[in-house]
mmCIF file of N, CA and C in Angstrom:
data_model
loop_
_atom_site.group_PDB
_atom_site.id
_atom_site.type_symbol
_atom_site.label_atom_id
_atom_site.label_comp_id
_atom_site.label_asym_id
_atom_site.label_seq_id
_atom_site.Cartn_x
_atom_site.Cartn_y
_atom_site.Cartn_z
ATOM 1 N N MET B 1 17.417 38.816 28.660
ATOM 2 C CA MET B 1 18.396 37.801 28.309
ATOM 3 C C MET B 1 19.763 38.491 27.452
ATOM 4 N N THR B 2 20.945 37.798 27.735
ATOM 5 C CA THR B 2 21.964 37.771 27.322
ATOM 6 C C THR B 2 21.965 37.806 25.458
ATOM 7 N N ALA B 3 23.135 38.268 25.361
ATOM 8 C CA ALA B 3 23.549 38.440 23.783
ATOM 9 C C ALA B 3 23.924 36.399 23.542
ATOM 10 N N ILE B 4 24.196 36.295 24.616
ATOM 11 C CA ILE B 4 25.125 34.603 24.723
ATOM 12 C C ILE B 4 23.473 33.900 24.466
ATOM 13 N N THR B 5 22.831 34.077 25.465
ATOM 14 C CA THR B 5 21.953 33.394 25.940
ATOM 15 C C THR B 5 21.108 33.174 24.061
ATOM 16 N N ILE B 6 20.832 34.250 23.036
ATOM 17 C CA ILE B 6 20.020 34.303 22.610
ATOM 18 C C ILE B 6 20.655 33.645 21.503
ATOM 19 N N GLN B 7 22.648 33.784 21.135
ATOM 20 C CA GLN B 7 22.645 32.928 20.236
ATOM 21 C C GLN B 7 22.454 31.676 20.354
ATOM 22 N N ARG B 8 22.485 30.898 21.579
ATOM 23 C CA ARG B 8 22.887 29.770 21.983
ATOM 24 C C ARG B 8 21.537 29.338 22.000
ATOM 25 N N LEU B 9 20.233 29.841 21.808
ATOM 26 C CA LEU B 9 18.925 29.303 21.690
ATOM 27 C C LEU B 9 18.112 29.465 20.077
ATOM 28 N N VAL B 10 19.026 30.400 19.284
ATOM 29 C CA VAL B 10 18.487 30.341 18.051
ATOM 30 C C VAL B 10 19.381 29.040 17.456
ATOM 31 N N LEU B 11 20.781 29.160 17.730
ATOM 32 C CA LEU B 11 21.718 27.633 17.686
ATOM 33 C C LEU B 11 20.903 26.467 18.113
ATOM 34 N N LEU B 12 20.427 26.701 18.316
ATOM 35 C CA LEU B 12 19.341 25.399 19.435
ATOM 36 C C LEU B 12 18.227 25.026 18.554
ATOM 37 N N ALA B 13 17.269 25.841 17.896
ATOM 38 C CA ALA B 13 16.731 26.196 17.283
ATOM 39 C C ALA B 13 16.527 26.070 15.691
ATOM 40 N N LEU B 14 17.790 25.796 15.251
ATOM 41 C CA LEU B 14 18.917 25.812 14.073
ATOM 42 C C LEU B 14 18.842 23.816 14.377
ATOM 43 N N THR B 15 19.824 23.425 15.106
ATOM 44 C CA THR B 15 19.756 22.279 15.134
ATOM 45 C C THR B 15 18.863 21.046 15.154
ATOM 46 N N LEU B 16 17.632 21.994 15.937
ATOM 47 C CA LEU B 16 16.377 21.039 16.175
ATOM 48 C C LEU B 16 15.753 20.858 14.185
ATOM 49 N N LEU B 17 15.572 21.944 13.801
ATOM 50 C CA LEU B 17 15.247 22.136 12.559
ATOM 51 C C LEU B 17 15.701 20.986 11.631
ATOM 52 N N LEU B 18 16.952 21.286 11.719
ATOM 53 C CA LEU B 18 17.467 20.480 11.177
ATOM 54 C C LEU B 18 17.947 18.816 11.037
ATOM 55 N N ALA B 19 18.024 19.077 12.773
ATOM 56 C CA ALA B 19 17.513 17.607 12.651
ATOM 57 C C ALA B 19 16.234 16.756 11.984
ATOM 58 N N PHE B 20 14.989 17.484 12.315
ATOM 59 C CA PHE B 20 13.981 17.116 12.248
ATOM 60 C C PHE B 20 13.881 17.283 10.424
ATOM 61 N N SER B 21 14.000 17.945 9.695
ATOM 62 C CA SER B 21 14.338 18.018 8.058
ATOM 63 C C SER B 21 15.464 16.834 7.504
ATOM 64 N N PHE B 22 16.568 16.371 8.152
ATOM 65 C CA PHE B 22 17.168 15.223 7.911
ATOM 66 C C PHE B 22 16.691 14.050 7.786
ATOM 67 N N SER B 23 15.935 14.122 9.158
ATOM 68 C CA SER B 23 14.978 12.236 9.337
ATOM 69 C C SER B 23 13.671 11.730 8.813
ATOM 70 N N SER B 24 13.269 13.367 8.276
ATOM 71 C CA SER B 24 12.344 13.155 7.048
ATOM 72 C C SER B 24 12.428 12.561 6.210
ATOM 73 N N VAL B 25 13.413 13.209 5.472
ATOM 74 C CA VAL B 25 13.981 13.089 4.281
ATOM 75 C C VAL B 25 15.224 11.598 4.735
ATOM 76 N N ALA B 26 15.014 11.233 5.705
ATOM 77 C CA ALA B 26 15.747 9.576 5.400
ATOM 78 C C ALA B 26 14.943 8.984 5.606
ATOM 79 N N ALA B 27 13.301 9.385 5.922
ATOM 80 C CA ALA B 27 11.922 8.089 6.491
ATOM 81 C C ALA B 27 11.950 8.232 5.055
ATOM 82 N N ASP B 28 11.797 9.152 4.211
ATOM 83 C CA ASP B 28 11.439 8.771 2.437
ATOM 84 C C ASP B 28 12.275 7.782 1.962
ATOM 85 N N TRP B 29 13.755 8.004 2.271
ATOM 86 C CA TRP B 29 14.835 7.502 1.155
ATOM 87 C C TRP B 29 15.146 6.082 1.846
ATOM 88 N N VAL B 30 14.212 5.565 3.266
ATOM 89 C CA VAL B 30 13.885 4.443 3.635
ATOM 90 C C VAL B 30 12.927 3.726 2.946
ATOM 91 N N ARG B 31 11.799 4.289 2.842
ATOM 92 C CA ARG B 31 10.342 3.846 2.294
ATOM 93 C C ARG B 31 10.227 3.916 0.726
ATOM 94 N N GLY B 32 11.494 4.655 0.461
ATOM 95 C CA GLY B 32 11.913 4.305 -1.280
ATOM 96 C C GLY B 32 12.073 2.732 -1.931
ATOM 97 N N ALA B 33 13.390 2.677 -1.077
ATOM 98 C CA ALA B 33 14.023 1.054 -0.906
ATOM 99 C C ALA B 33 13.414 0.492 -0.940
ATOM 100 N N ASP B 34 11.505 0.515 -0.018
ATOM 101 C CA ASP B 34 11.007 -0.443 -0.390
ATOM 102 C C ASP B 34 10.480 -1.526 -1.670
ATOM 103 N N PRO B 35 10.750 -2.493 -2.284
ATOM 104 C CA PRO B 35 10.137 -2.865 -3.889
ATOM 105 C C PRO B 35 8.913 -2.657 -4.151
ATOM 106 N N TYR B 36 8.109 -2.866 -3.521
ATOM 107 C CA TYR B 36 6.679 -1.993 -3.939
ATOM 108 C C TYR B 36 6.530 -0.975 -4.057
ATOM 109 N N VAL B 37 7.227 0.011 -3.710
ATOM 110 C CA VAL B 37 7.404 1.772 -3.736
ATOM 111 C C VAL B 37 8.210 1.987 -4.696
ATOM 112 N N LYS B 38 9.204 1.760 -5.138
ATOM 113 C CA LYS B 38 10.263 1.828 -6.557
ATOM 114 C C LYS B 38 9.287 1.379 -7.239
ATOM 115 N N ASN B 39 8.804 0.277 -7.342
ATOM 116 C CA ASN B 39 8.658 -0.505 -8.478
ATOM 117 C C ASN B 39 6.703 -0.070 -9.437
ATOM 118 N N VAL B 40 5.759 0.941 -8.308
ATOM 119 C CA VAL B 40 5.169 1.900 -8.294
ATOM 120 C C VAL B 40 5.459 3.384 -8.349
ATOM 121 N N LEU B 41 7.140 3.558 -8.380
ATOM 122 C CA LEU B 41 7.835 5.187 -8.696
ATOM 123 C C LEU B 41 8.751 5.011 -9.740
ATOM 124 N N SER B 42 8.643 3.785 -10.222
ATOM 125 C CA SER B 42 9.114 3.653 -11.983
ATOM 126 C C SER B 42 7.734 3.034 -12.521
ATOM 127 N N THR B 43 6.882 3.380 -12.194
ATOM 128 C CA THR B 43 5.437 2.773 -13.656
ATOM 129 C C THR B 43 4.503 4.319 -13.819
ATOM 130 N N THR B 44 4.845 4.739 -15.066
ATOM 131 C CA THR B 44 3.562 5.547 -15.681
ATOM 132 C C THR B 44 2.225 5.663 -14.698
ATOM 133 N N GLY B 45 2.217 6.406 -14.385
ATOM 134 C CA GLY B 45 0.405 6.117 -14.211
ATOM 135 C C GLY B 45 -0.750 6.865 -15.199
ATOM 136 N N ASP B 46 -1.676 6.300 -15.281
ATOM 137 C CA ASP B 46 -3.001 6.603 -16.213
ATOM 138 C C ASP B 46 -3.794 7.370 -15.125
ATOM 139 N N PRO B 47 -4.270 8.588 -15.341
ATOM 140 C CA PRO B 47 -5.114 10.000 -14.648
ATOM 141 C C PRO B 47 -6.841 9.239 -14.824
ATOM 142 N N MET B 48 -6.795 8.586 -16.396
ATOM 143 C CA MET B 48 -8.076 8.148 -15.869
ATOM 144 C C MET B 48 -8.414 6.964 -15.915
ATOM 145 N N GLN B 49 -7.382 6.001 -15.553
ATOM 146 C CA GLN B 49 -7.717 4.540 -14.873
ATOM 147 C C GLN B 49 -7.354 4.605 -13.061
ATOM 148 N N GLY B 50 -6.271 5.751 -12.703
ATOM 149 C CA GLY B 50 -6.491 6.764 -11.519
ATOM 150 C C GLY B 50 -8.124 7.175 -11.156
ATOM 151 N N HIS B 51 -8.263 7.387 -11.692
ATOM 152 C CA HIS B 51 -9.699 8.408 -11.033
ATOM 153 C C HIS B 51 -11.019 7.002 -11.636
ATOM 154 N N ALA B 52 -11.034 6.201 -11.727
ATOM 155 C CA ALA B 52 -11.598 4.640 -12.018
ATOM 156 C C ALA B 52 -11.656 4.147 -10.698
ATOM 157 N N ILE B 53 -10.058 3.590 -10.378
ATOM 158 C CA ILE B 53 -10.396 3.074 -8.773
ATOM 159 C C ILE B 53 -10.369 4.095 -7.628
ATOM 160 N N PHE B 54 -10.440 5.562 -8.231
ATOM 161 C CA PHE B 54 -10.165 6.891 -7.169
ATOM 162 C C PHE B 54 -12.098 6.331 -6.810
ATOM 163 N N GLN B 55 -12.734 6.115 -7.506
ATOM 164 C CA GLN B 55 -14.210 6.224 -8.078
ATOM 165 C C GLN B 55 -14.278 5.033 -7.173
ATOM 166 N N MET B 56 -14.278 3.894 -7.239
ATOM 167 C CA MET B 56 -14.738 2.681 -6.460
ATOM 168 C C MET B 56 -13.996 1.961 -5.102
ATOM 169 N N ASN B 57 -12.923 3.210 -5.077
ATOM 170 C CA ASN B 57 -12.538 2.948 -3.693
ATOM 171 C C ASN B 57 -12.514 3.579 -2.679
ATOM 172 N N CYS B 58 -12.281 5.084 -3.142
ATOM 173 C CA CYS B 58 -11.666 6.507 -2.070
ATOM 174 C C CYS B 58 -13.216 7.720 -1.978
ATOM 175 N N ALA B 59 -13.568 7.592 -2.660
ATOM 176 C CA ALA B 59 -14.968 8.643 -3.313
ATOM 177 C C ALA B 59 -15.633 8.588 -1.941
ATOM 178 N N GLY B 60 -16.235 7.322 -1.753
ATOM 179 C CA GLY B 60 -16.996 7.380 -0.751
ATOM 180 C C GLY B 60 -16.954 7.701 0.183
ATOM 181 N N CYS B 61 -15.471 8.313 0.884
ATOM 182 C CA CYS B 61 -15.406 8.951 2.045
ATOM 183 C C CYS B 61 -14.393 10.012 1.510
ATOM 184 N N HIS B 62 -13.913 10.201 0.732
ATOM 185 C CA HIS B 62 -13.154 11.563 0.329
ATOM 186 C C HIS B 62 -13.992 12.456 -0.951
ATOM 187 N N GLY B 63 -15.302 11.675 -1.645
ATOM 188 C CA GLY B 63 -15.767 12.677 -1.994
ATOM 189 C C GLY B 63 -15.549 12.438 -3.498
ATOM 190 N N TRP B 64 -16.601 12.752 -4.221
ATOM 191 C CA TRP B 64 -16.650 12.511 -6.103
ATOM 192 C C TRP B 64 -15.348 13.100 -6.629
ATOM 193 N N LYS B 65 -14.880 14.536 -5.831
ATOM 194 C CA LYS B 65 -13.664 14.499 -6.482
ATOM 195 C C LYS B 65 -12.602 15.286 -5.699
ATOM 196 N N GLY B 66 -13.084 14.052 -4.676
ATOM 197 C CA GLY B 66 -11.950 14.181 -3.837
ATOM 198 C C GLY B 66 -12.458 15.858 -2.965
ATOM 199 N N GLU B 67 -13.017 16.389 -2.789
ATOM 200 C CA GLU B 67 -13.418 17.703 -2.357
ATOM 201 C C GLU B 67 -13.502 17.459 -0.011
ATOM 202 N N GLY B 68 -14.217 16.008 -0.132
ATOM 203 C CA GLY B 68 -13.894 15.741 0.914
ATOM 204 C C GLY B 68 -15.058 14.900 1.682
ATOM 205 N N LYS B 69 -15.559 14.279 2.509
ATOM 206 C CA LYS B 69 -16.851 13.620 3.358
ATOM 207 C C LYS B 69 -16.700 13.797 4.770
ATOM 208 N N VAL B 70 -16.664 11.891 4.188
ATOM 209 C CA VAL B 70 -15.954 11.449 5.973
ATOM 210 C C VAL B 70 -15.069 11.725 5.724
ATOM 211 N N GLY B 71 -13.789 11.261 5.017
ATOM 212 C CA GLY B 71 -12.614 11.844 4.948
ATOM 213 C C GLY B 71 -11.857 12.910 4.556
ATOM 214 N N PRO B 72 -10.761 13.349 4.789
ATOM 215 C CA PRO B 72 -10.117 14.593 4.193
ATOM 216 C C PRO B 72 -10.174 14.243 3.022
ATOM 217 N N SER B 73 -10.466 16.043 2.766
ATOM 218 C CA SER B 73 -10.482 16.456 1.740
ATOM 219 C C SER B 73 -8.361 16.056 0.832
ATOM 220 N N LEU B 74 -8.796 15.451 -0.656
ATOM 221 C CA LEU B 74 -7.617 15.364 -1.158
ATOM 222 C C LEU B 74 -6.887 16.570 -2.553
ATOM 223 N N CYS B 75 -7.735 17.328 -1.975
ATOM 224 C CA CYS B 75 -7.764 19.017 -3.565
ATOM 225 C C CYS B 75 -5.753 18.889 -2.920
ATOM 226 N N SER B 76 -5.104 19.181 -3.879
ATOM 227 C CA SER B 76 -3.486 19.573 -3.499
ATOM 228 C C SER B 76 -3.714 18.631 -2.509
ATOM 229 N N VAL B 77 -3.033 17.455 -2.774
ATOM 230 C CA VAL B 77 -2.759 17.021 -1.504
ATOM 231 C C VAL B 77 -1.573 16.078 -1.703
ATOM 232 N N SER B 78 -1.114 16.312 -3.452
ATOM 233 C CA SER B 78 0.246 16.112 -3.819
ATOM 234 C C SER B 78 0.967 17.420 -3.627
ATOM 235 N N LYS B 79 0.602 18.664 -2.780
ATOM 236 C CA LYS B 79 2.023 19.998 -2.794
ATOM 237 C C LYS B 79 1.761 18.933 -1.275
ATOM 238 N N ARG B 80 1.275 18.622 -0.640
ATOM 239 C CA ARG B 80 1.356 18.243 0.937
ATOM 240 C C ARG B 80 2.337 16.917 1.210
ATOM 241 N N LYS B 81 2.020 16.499 0.583
ATOM 242 C CA LYS B 81 2.525 14.454 0.997
ATOM 243 C C LYS B 81 3.150 14.455 -0.421
ATOM 244 N N SER B 82 4.713 13.628 -0.124
ATOM 245 C CA SER B 82 5.242 13.278 -0.912
ATOM 246 C C SER B 82 4.675 12.064 -1.519
ATOM 247 N N ARG B 83 5.091 11.835 -3.289
ATOM 248 C CA ARG B 83 4.495 10.413 -3.146
ATOM 249 C C ARG B 83 4.369 9.271 -2.636
ATOM 250 N N ILE B 84 5.652 8.944 -1.482
ATOM 251 C CA ILE B 84 6.269 8.066 -1.086
ATOM 252 C C ILE B 84 5.066 7.695 0.380
ATOM 253 N N ARG B 85 4.677 9.011 0.663
ATOM 254 C CA ARG B 85 3.885 9.681 2.154
ATOM 255 C C ARG B 85 2.861 8.976 1.174
ATOM 256 N N LEU B 86 1.779 9.489 0.288
ATOM 257 C CA LEU B 86 0.599 9.221 -0.206
ATOM 258 C C LEU B 86 0.627 7.304 -0.458
ATOM 259 N N ILE B 87 1.755 6.823 -1.139
ATOM 260 C CA ILE B 87 1.681 5.073 -1.663
ATOM 261 C C ILE B 87 1.644 4.642 0.367
ATOM 262 N N GLU B 88 2.285 5.152 1.742
ATOM 263 C CA GLU B 88 2.361 4.135 2.580
ATOM 264 C C GLU B 88 1.154 5.010 3.053
ATOM 265 N N GLN B 89 -0.146 5.986 2.595
ATOM 266 C CA GLN B 89 -1.309 6.048 3.438
ATOM 267 C C GLN B 89 -2.345 5.418 3.073
ATOM 268 N N VAL B 90 -1.824 5.115 1.456
ATOM 269 C CA VAL B 90 -3.019 3.950 1.276
ATOM 270 C C VAL B 90 -2.986 2.652 1.244
ATOM 271 N N ILE B 91 -1.503 2.881 1.394
ATOM 272 C CA ILE B 91 -1.683 0.722 1.440
ATOM 273 C C ILE B 91 -1.742 0.637 3.322
ATOM 274 N N SER B 92 -0.683 1.564 4.192
ATOM 275 C CA SER B 92 -0.967 1.190 5.358
ATOM 276 C C SER B 92 -2.176 0.698 6.328
ATOM 277 N N GLY B 93 -2.503 1.091 6.366
ATOM 278 C CA GLY B 93 -3.739 1.071 6.795
ATOM 279 C C GLY B 93 -3.711 1.375 8.559
ATOM 280 N N LYS B 94 -3.295 2.263 8.430
ATOM 281 C CA LYS B 94 -2.618 2.985 9.729
ATOM 282 C C LYS B 94 -3.105 4.525 10.312
ATOM 283 N N THR B 95 -4.409 4.930 9.127
ATOM 284 C CA THR B 95 -5.375 6.049 9.458
ATOM 285 C C THR B 95 -6.586 5.531 9.430
ATOM 286 N N PRO B 96 -6.980 5.030 10.554
ATOM 287 C CA PRO B 96 -8.614 4.901 10.553
ATOM 288 C C PRO B 96 -8.972 5.701 10.922
ATOM 289 N N PRO B 97 -10.575 5.704 10.054
ATOM 290 C CA PRO B 97 -10.888 4.479 9.666
ATOM 291 C C PRO B 97 -10.683 4.185 8.378
ATOM 292 N N MET B 98 -9.562 4.557 7.364
ATOM 293 C CA MET B 98 -9.468 4.958 6.187
ATOM 294 C C MET B 98 -8.612 2.761 6.254
ATOM 295 N N PRO B 99 -9.375 2.179 5.139
ATOM 296 C CA PRO B 99 -8.879 0.272 5.373
ATOM 297 C C PRO B 99 -7.670 0.629 4.538
ATOM 298 N N GLN B 100 -7.207 -0.898 4.779
ATOM 299 C CA GLN B 100 -5.986 -0.880 4.094
ATOM 300 C C GLN B 100 -6.184 -1.696 2.418
ATOM 301 N N PHE B 101 -5.203 -1.274 1.809
ATOM 302 C CA PHE B 101 -6.181 -1.090 0.719
ATOM 303 C C PHE B 101 -4.168 -1.087 -0.515
ATOM 304 N N LYS B 102 -4.571 -1.889 -0.874
ATOM 305 C CA LYS B 102 -2.929 -1.801 -1.761
ATOM 306 C C LYS B 102 -3.263 -2.526 -3.181
ATOM 307 N N PRO B 103 -3.201 -1.277 -3.537
ATOM 308 C CA PRO B 103 -3.357 -2.392 -5.214
ATOM 309 C C PRO B 103 -1.737 -2.684 -6.097
ATOM 310 N N SER B 104 -2.422 -3.323 -7.025
ATOM 311 C CA SER B 104 -1.341 -3.589 -7.942
ATOM 312 C C SER B 104 -0.404 -2.147 -8.240
ATOM 313 N N PRO B 105 1.019 -2.949 -7.894
ATOM 314 C CA PRO B 105 2.050 -1.039 -8.241
ATOM 315 C C PRO B 105 1.413 -0.854 -9.401
ATOM 316 N N GLN B 106 0.790 -1.170 -11.089
ATOM 317 C CA GLN B 106 0.335 -0.010 -11.895
ATOM 318 C C GLN B 106 -1.390 0.642 -11.319
ATOM 319 N N GLU B 107 -1.666 0.103 -10.518
ATOM 320 C CA GLU B 107 -3.011 1.177 -10.082
ATOM 321 C C GLU B 107 -2.959 2.205 -9.269
ATOM 322 N N MET B 108 -1.756 1.411 -8.405
ATOM 323 C CA MET B 108 -0.720 3.003 -7.428
ATOM 324 C C MET B 108 -0.555 3.637 -8.252
ATOM 325 N N ALA B 109 -0.180 3.748 -9.354
ATOM 326 C CA ALA B 109 1.117 4.947 -9.619
ATOM 327 C C ALA B 109 -0.258 5.543 -10.763
ATOM 328 N N ASP B 110 -1.493 5.138 -11.299
ATOM 329 C CA ASP B 110 -2.862 5.304 -11.383
ATOM 330 C C ASP B 110 -3.027 6.324 -10.659
ATOM 331 N N LEU B 111 -3.243 5.702 -9.335
ATOM 332 C CA LEU B 111 -3.724 6.533 -8.725
ATOM 333 C C LEU B 111 -3.217 7.755 -7.980
ATOM 334 N N LEU B 112 -2.051 7.769 -8.251
ATOM 335 C CA LEU B 112 -1.043 8.434 -8.020
ATOM 336 C C LEU B 112 -1.380 9.693 -9.028
ATOM 337 N N SER B 113 -1.195 8.908 -10.044
ATOM 338 C CA SER B 113 -1.256 10.046 -11.122
ATOM 339 C C SER B 113 -2.718 11.057 -11.334
ATOM 340 N N TYR B 114 -3.369 10.458 -10.885
ATOM 341 C CA TYR B 114 -5.259 10.909 -10.810
ATOM 342 C C TYR B 114 -4.842 12.218 -9.647
ATOM 343 N N LEU B 115 -3.883 11.744 -8.207
ATOM 344 C CA LEU B 115 -4.200 12.057 -7.245
ATOM 345 C C LEU B 115 -3.258 13.921 -7.479
ATOM 346 N N GLU B 116 -2.303 13.458 -8.394
ATOM 347 C CA GLU B 116 -1.847 14.930 -8.559
ATOM 348 C C GLU B 116 -2.417 16.002 -9.381
ATOM 349 N N GLY B 117 -3.138 15.204 -10.002
ATOM 350 C CA GLY B 117 -4.460 16.187 -10.591
ATOM 351 C C GLY B 117 -5.362 16.883 -9.727
ATOM 352 N N LEU B 118 -5.690 16.417 -8.734
ATOM 353 C CA LEU B 118 -6.774 17.097 -7.776
ATOM 354 C C LEU B 118 -6.549 18.720 -7.426
#
């Protein structure tokens, strides 16, 4: 391959990477404009309350400590998903067999606070 061809391929790869990164950030920004999400993100969560919510609604599939059973492990999930994406995951019902679940903004903030400690 010629040097020009390699440069074009590298430029194309960088352009695609930049476009993907931008679209991901833009999607989070748009989701963050949702009133429910804004309310959750502006609320301080209590991890103890979040633990109780997790035990009642999530532990059956994700394990008592989030280690995973039927559902995937949630250990370090906050390092893999943004708070906005975690909220969407919980409330959307788009990931069967996970049921749709829309807690109050305070409960969601509590749950996020607990998940961030896993």
